[in-house]
mmCIF file with all atom_site columns, C-alpha atoms in Angstrom:
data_model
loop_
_atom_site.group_PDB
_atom_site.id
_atom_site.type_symbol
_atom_site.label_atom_id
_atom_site.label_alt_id
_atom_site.label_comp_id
_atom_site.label_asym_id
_atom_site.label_entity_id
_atom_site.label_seq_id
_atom_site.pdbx_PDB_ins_code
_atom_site.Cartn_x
_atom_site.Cartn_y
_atom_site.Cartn_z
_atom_site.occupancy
_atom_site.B_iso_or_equiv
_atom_site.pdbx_formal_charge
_atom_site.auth_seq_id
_atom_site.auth_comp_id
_atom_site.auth_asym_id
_atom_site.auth_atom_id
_atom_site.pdbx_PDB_model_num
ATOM 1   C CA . UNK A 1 1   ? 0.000   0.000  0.000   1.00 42.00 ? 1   UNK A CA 1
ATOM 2   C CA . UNK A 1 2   ? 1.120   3.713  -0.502  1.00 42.00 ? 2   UNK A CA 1
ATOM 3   C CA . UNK A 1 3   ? 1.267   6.010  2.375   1.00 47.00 ? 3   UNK A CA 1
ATOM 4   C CA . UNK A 1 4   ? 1.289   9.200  0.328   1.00 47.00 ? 4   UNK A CA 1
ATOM 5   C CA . UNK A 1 5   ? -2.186  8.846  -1.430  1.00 53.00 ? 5   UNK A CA 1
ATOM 6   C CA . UNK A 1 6   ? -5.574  9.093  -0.306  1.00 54.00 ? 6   UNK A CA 1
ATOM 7   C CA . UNK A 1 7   ? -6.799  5.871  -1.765  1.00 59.00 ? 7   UNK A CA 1
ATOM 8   C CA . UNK A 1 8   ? -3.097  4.164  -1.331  1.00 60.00 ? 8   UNK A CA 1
ATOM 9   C CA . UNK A 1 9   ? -2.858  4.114  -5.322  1.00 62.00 ? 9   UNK A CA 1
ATOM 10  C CA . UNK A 1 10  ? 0.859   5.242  -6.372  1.00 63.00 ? 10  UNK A CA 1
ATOM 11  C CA . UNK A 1 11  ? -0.466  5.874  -10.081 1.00 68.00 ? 11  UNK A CA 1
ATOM 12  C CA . UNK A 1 12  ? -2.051  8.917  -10.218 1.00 71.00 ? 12  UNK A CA 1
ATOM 13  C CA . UNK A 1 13  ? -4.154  7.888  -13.128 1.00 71.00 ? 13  UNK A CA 1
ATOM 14  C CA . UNK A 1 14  ? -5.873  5.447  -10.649 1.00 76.00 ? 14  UNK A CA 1
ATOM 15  C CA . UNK A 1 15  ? -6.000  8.029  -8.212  1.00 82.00 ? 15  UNK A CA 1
ATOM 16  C CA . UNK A 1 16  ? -8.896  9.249  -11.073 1.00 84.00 ? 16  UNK A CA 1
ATOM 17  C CA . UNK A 1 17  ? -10.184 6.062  -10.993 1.00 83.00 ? 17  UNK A CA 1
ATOM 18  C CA . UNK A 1 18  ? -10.883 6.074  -7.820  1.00 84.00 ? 18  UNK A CA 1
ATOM 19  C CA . UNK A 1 19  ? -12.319 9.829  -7.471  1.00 84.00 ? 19  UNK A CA 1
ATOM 20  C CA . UNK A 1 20  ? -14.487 9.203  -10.355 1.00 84.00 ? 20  UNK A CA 1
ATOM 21  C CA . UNK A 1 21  ? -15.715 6.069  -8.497  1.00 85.00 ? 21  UNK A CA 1
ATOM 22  C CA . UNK A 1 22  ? -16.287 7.998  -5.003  1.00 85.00 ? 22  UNK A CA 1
ATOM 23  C CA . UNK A 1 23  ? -18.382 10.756 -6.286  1.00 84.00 ? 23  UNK A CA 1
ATOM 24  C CA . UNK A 1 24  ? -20.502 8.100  -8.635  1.00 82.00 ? 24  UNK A CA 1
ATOM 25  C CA . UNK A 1 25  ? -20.776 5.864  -5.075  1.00 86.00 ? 25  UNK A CA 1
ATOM 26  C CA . UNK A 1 26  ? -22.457 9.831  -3.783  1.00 85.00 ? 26  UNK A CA 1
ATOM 27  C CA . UNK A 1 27  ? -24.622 10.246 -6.829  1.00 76.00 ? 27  UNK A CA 1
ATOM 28  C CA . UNK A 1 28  ? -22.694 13.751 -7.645  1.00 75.00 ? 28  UNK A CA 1
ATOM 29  C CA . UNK A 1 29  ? -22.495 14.710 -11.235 1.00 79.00 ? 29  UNK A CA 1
ATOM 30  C CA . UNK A 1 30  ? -18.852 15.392 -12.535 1.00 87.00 ? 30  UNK A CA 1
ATOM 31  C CA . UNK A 1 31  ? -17.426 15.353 -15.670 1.00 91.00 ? 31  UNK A CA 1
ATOM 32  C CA . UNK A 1 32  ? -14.598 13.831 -17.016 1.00 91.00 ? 32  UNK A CA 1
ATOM 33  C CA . UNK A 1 33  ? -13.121 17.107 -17.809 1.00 93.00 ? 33  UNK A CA 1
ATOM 34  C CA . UNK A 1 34  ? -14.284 18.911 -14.306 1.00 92.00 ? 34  UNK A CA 1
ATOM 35  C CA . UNK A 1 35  ? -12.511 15.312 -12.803 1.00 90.00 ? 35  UNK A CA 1
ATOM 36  C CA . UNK A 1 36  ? -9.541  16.309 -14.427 1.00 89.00 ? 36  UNK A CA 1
ATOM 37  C CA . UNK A 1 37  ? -9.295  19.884 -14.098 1.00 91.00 ? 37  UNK A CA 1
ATOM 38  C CA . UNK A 1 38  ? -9.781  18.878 -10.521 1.00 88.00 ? 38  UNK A CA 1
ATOM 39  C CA . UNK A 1 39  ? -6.514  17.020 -10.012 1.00 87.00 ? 39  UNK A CA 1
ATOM 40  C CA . UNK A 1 40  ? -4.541  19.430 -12.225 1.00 88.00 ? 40  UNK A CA 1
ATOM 41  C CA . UNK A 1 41  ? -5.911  23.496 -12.514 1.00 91.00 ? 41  UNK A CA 1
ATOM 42  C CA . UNK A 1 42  ? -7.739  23.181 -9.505  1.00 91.00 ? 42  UNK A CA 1
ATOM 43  C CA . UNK A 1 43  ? -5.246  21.872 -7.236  1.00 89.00 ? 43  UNK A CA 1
ATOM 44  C CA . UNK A 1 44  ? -2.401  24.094 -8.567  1.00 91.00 ? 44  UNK A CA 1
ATOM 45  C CA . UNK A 1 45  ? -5.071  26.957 -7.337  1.00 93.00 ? 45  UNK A CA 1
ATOM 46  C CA . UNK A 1 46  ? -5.887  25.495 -4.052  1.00 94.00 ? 46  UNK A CA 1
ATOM 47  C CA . UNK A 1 47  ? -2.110  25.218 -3.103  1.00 94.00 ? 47  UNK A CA 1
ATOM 48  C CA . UNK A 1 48  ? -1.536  29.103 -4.511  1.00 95.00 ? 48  UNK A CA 1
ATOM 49  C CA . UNK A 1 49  ? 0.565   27.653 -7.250  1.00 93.00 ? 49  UNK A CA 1
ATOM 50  C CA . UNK A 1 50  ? -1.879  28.858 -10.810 1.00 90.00 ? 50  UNK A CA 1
ATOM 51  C CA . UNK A 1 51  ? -0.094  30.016 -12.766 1.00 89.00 ? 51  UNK A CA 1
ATOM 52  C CA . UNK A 1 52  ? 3.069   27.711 -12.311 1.00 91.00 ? 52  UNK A CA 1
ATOM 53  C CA . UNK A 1 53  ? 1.795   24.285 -11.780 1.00 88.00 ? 53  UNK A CA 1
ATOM 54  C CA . UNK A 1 54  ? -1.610  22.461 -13.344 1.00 88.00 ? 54  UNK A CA 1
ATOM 55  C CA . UNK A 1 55  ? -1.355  23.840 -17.204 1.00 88.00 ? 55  UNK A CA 1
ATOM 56  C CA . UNK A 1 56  ? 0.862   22.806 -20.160 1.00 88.00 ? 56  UNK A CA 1
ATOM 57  C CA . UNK A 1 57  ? 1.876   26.141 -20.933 1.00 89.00 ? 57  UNK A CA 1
ATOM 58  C CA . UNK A 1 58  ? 5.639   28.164 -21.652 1.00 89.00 ? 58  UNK A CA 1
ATOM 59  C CA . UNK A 1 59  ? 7.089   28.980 -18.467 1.00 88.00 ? 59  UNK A CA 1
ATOM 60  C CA . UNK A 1 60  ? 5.083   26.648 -16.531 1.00 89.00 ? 60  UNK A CA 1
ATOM 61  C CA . UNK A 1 61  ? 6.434   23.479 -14.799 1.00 87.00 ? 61  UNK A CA 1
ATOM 62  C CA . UNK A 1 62  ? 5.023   20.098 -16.140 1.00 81.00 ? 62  UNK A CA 1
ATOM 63  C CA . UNK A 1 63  ? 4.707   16.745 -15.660 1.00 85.00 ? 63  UNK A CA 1
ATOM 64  C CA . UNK A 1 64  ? 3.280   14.954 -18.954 1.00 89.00 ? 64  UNK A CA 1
ATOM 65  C CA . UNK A 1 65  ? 2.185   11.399 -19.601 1.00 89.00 ? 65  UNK A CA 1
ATOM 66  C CA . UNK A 1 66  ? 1.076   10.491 -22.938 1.00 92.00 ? 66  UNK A CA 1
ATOM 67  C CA . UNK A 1 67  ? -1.509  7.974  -23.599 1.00 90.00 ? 67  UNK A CA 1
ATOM 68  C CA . UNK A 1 68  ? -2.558  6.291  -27.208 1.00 88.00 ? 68  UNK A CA 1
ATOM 69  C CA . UNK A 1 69  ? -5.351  8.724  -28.853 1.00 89.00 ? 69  UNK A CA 1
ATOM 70  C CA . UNK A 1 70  ? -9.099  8.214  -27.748 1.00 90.00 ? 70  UNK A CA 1
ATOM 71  C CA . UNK A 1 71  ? -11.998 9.756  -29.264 1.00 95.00 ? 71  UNK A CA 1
ATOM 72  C CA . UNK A 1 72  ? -12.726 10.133 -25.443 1.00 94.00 ? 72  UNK A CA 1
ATOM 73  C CA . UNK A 1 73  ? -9.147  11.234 -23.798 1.00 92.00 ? 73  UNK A CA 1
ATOM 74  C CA . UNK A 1 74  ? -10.276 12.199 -20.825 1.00 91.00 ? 74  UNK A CA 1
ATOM 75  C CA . UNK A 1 75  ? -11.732 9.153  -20.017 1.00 90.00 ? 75  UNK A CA 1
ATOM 76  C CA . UNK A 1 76  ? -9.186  6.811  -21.257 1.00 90.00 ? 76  UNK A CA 1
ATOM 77  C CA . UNK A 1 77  ? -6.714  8.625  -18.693 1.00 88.00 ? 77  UNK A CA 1
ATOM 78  C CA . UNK A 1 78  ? -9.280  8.481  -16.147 1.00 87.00 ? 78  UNK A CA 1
ATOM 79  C CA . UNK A 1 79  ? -9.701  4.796  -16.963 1.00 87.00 ? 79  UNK A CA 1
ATOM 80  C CA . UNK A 1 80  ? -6.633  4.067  -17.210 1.00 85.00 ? 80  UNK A CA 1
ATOM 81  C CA . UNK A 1 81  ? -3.547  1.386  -16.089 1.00 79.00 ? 81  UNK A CA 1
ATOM 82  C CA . UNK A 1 82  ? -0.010  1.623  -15.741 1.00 72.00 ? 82  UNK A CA 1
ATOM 83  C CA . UNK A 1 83  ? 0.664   -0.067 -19.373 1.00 78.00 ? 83  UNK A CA 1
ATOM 84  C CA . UNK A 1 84  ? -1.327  2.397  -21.300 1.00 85.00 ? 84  UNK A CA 1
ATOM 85  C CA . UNK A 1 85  ? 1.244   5.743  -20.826 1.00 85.00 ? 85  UNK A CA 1
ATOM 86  C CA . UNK A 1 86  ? 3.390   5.623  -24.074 1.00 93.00 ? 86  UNK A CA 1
ATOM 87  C CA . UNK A 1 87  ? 5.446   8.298  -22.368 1.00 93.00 ? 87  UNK A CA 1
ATOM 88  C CA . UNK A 1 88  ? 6.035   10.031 -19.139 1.00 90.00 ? 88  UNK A CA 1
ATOM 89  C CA . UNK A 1 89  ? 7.960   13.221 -18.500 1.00 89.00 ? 89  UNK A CA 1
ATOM 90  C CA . UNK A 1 90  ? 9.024   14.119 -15.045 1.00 86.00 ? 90  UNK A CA 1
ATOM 91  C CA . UNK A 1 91  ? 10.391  18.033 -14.959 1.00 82.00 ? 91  UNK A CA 1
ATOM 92  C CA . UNK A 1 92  ? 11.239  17.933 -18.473 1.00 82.00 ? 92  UNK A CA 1
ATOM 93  C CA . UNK A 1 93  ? 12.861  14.510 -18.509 1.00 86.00 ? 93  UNK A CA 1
ATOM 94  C CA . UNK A 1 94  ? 11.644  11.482 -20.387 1.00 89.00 ? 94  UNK A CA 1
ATOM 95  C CA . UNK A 1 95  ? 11.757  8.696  -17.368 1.00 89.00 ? 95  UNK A CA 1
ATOM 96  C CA . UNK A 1 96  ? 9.115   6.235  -18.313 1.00 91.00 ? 96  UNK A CA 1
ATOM 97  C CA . UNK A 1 97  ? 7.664   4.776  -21.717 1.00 93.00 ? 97  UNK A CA 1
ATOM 98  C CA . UNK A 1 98  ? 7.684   2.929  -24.434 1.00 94.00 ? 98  UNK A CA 1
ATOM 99  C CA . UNK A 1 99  ? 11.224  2.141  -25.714 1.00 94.00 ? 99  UNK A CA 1
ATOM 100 C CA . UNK A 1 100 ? 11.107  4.285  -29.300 1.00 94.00 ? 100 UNK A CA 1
ATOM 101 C CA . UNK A 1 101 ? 9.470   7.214  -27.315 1.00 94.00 ? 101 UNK A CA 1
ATOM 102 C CA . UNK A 1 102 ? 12.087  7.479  -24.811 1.00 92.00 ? 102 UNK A CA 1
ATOM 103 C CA . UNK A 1 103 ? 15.248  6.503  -25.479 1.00 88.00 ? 103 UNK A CA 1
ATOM 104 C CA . UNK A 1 104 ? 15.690  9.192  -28.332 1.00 90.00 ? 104 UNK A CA 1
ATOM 105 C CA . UNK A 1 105 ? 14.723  12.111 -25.514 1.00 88.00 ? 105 UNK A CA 1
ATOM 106 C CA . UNK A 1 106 ? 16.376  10.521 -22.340 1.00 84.00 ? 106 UNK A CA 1
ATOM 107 C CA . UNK A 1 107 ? 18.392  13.263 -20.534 1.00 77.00 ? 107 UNK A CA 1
ATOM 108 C CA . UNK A 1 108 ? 21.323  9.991  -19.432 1.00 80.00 ? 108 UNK A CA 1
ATOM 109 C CA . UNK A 1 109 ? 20.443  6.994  -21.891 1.00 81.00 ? 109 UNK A CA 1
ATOM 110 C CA . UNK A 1 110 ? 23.279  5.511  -19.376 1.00 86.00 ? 110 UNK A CA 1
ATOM 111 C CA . UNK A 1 111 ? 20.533  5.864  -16.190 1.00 86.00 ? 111 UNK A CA 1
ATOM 112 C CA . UNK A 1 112 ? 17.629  3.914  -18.856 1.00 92.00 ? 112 UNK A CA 1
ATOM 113 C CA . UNK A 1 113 ? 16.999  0.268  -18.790 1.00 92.00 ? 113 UNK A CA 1
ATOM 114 C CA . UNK A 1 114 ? 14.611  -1.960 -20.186 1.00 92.00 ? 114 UNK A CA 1
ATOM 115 C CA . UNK A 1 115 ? 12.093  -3.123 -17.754 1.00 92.00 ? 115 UNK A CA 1
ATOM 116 C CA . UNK A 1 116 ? 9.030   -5.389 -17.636 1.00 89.00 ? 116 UNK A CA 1
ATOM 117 C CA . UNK A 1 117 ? 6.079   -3.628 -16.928 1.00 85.00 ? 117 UNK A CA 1
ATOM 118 C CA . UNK A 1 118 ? 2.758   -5.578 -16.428 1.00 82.00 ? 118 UNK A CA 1
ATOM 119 C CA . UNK A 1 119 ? 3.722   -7.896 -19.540 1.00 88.00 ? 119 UNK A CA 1
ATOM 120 C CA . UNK A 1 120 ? 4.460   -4.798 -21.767 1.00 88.00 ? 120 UNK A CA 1
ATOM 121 C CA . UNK A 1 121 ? 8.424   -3.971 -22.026 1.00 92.00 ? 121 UNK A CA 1
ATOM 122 C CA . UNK A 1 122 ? 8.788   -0.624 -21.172 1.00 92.00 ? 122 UNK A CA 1
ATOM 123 C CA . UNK A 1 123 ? 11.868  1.808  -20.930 1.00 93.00 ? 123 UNK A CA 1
ATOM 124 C CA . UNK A 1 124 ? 12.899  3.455  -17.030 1.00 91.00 ? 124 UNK A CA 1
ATOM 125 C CA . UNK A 1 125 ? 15.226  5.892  -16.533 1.00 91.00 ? 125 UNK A CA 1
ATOM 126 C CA . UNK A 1 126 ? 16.629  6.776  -13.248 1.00 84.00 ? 126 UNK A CA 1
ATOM 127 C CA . UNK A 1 127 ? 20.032  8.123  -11.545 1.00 73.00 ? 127 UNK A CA 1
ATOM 128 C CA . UNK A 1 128 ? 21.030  5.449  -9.317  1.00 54.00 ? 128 UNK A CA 1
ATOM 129 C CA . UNK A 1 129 ? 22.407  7.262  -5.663  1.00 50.00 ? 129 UNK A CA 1
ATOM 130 C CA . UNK A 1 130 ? 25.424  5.761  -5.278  1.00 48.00 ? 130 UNK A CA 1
#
């Protein structure tokens, strides 16, 4: 279990998940963009941090995943599992993903390794601390 979530999910896509499934469990209406804009303009705003956190936007800091296109991409995020991100970009550096998404934009391709993730391969890049 993870101690640093609410629902003791460590991907925050599931963290969605999850949200989406507590309000439905309350019978509140929410949308899948108000669900999102919840977990990313919103809470930039409620922490006093608009304006540098919770947009994809120049001069703003970012953390990006990339998921496979969906006539519904809100939803697929919200629905989704730790296979489907294609790419994710932690402060500007490519550090999980498919292998042909982030090898050619890895800060340190010496810190990448190929990894098995849920059945899918998958390329992680970290700086080990010693």
């Amino acid at each position: 279990m993870n101690e640093w979530t609410w629902s003791g999910e460590a991907n925050p896509a599931r963290e969605l998940s999850c949200a989406w499934d507590w309000y439905r469990s309350r019978s509140a209406g929410i949308t899948d963009v108000e669900l999102f804009e919840q977990a990313t303009t919103a809470a930039a705003r409620a922490v006093g941090l608009d304006g540098v956190l919770g947009t994809l936007a120049e001069g703003t800091l970012a953390d990006i995943a990339v998921y496979a296109y969906s006539a519904q991409p809100y939803r697929a995020v919200i629905q989704s599992s730790a296979t489907d991100a294609w790419l994710t970009v932690i402060d500007g550096d490519a550090l999980f993903g498919l292998p042909s998404l982030v090898e050619p934009i890895a800060a340190t391709i010496d810190w990448c390794e190929t990894v098995d993730a849920c059945g899918e391969e998958r390329t992680l890049c970290v700086q080990s601390a010693s």
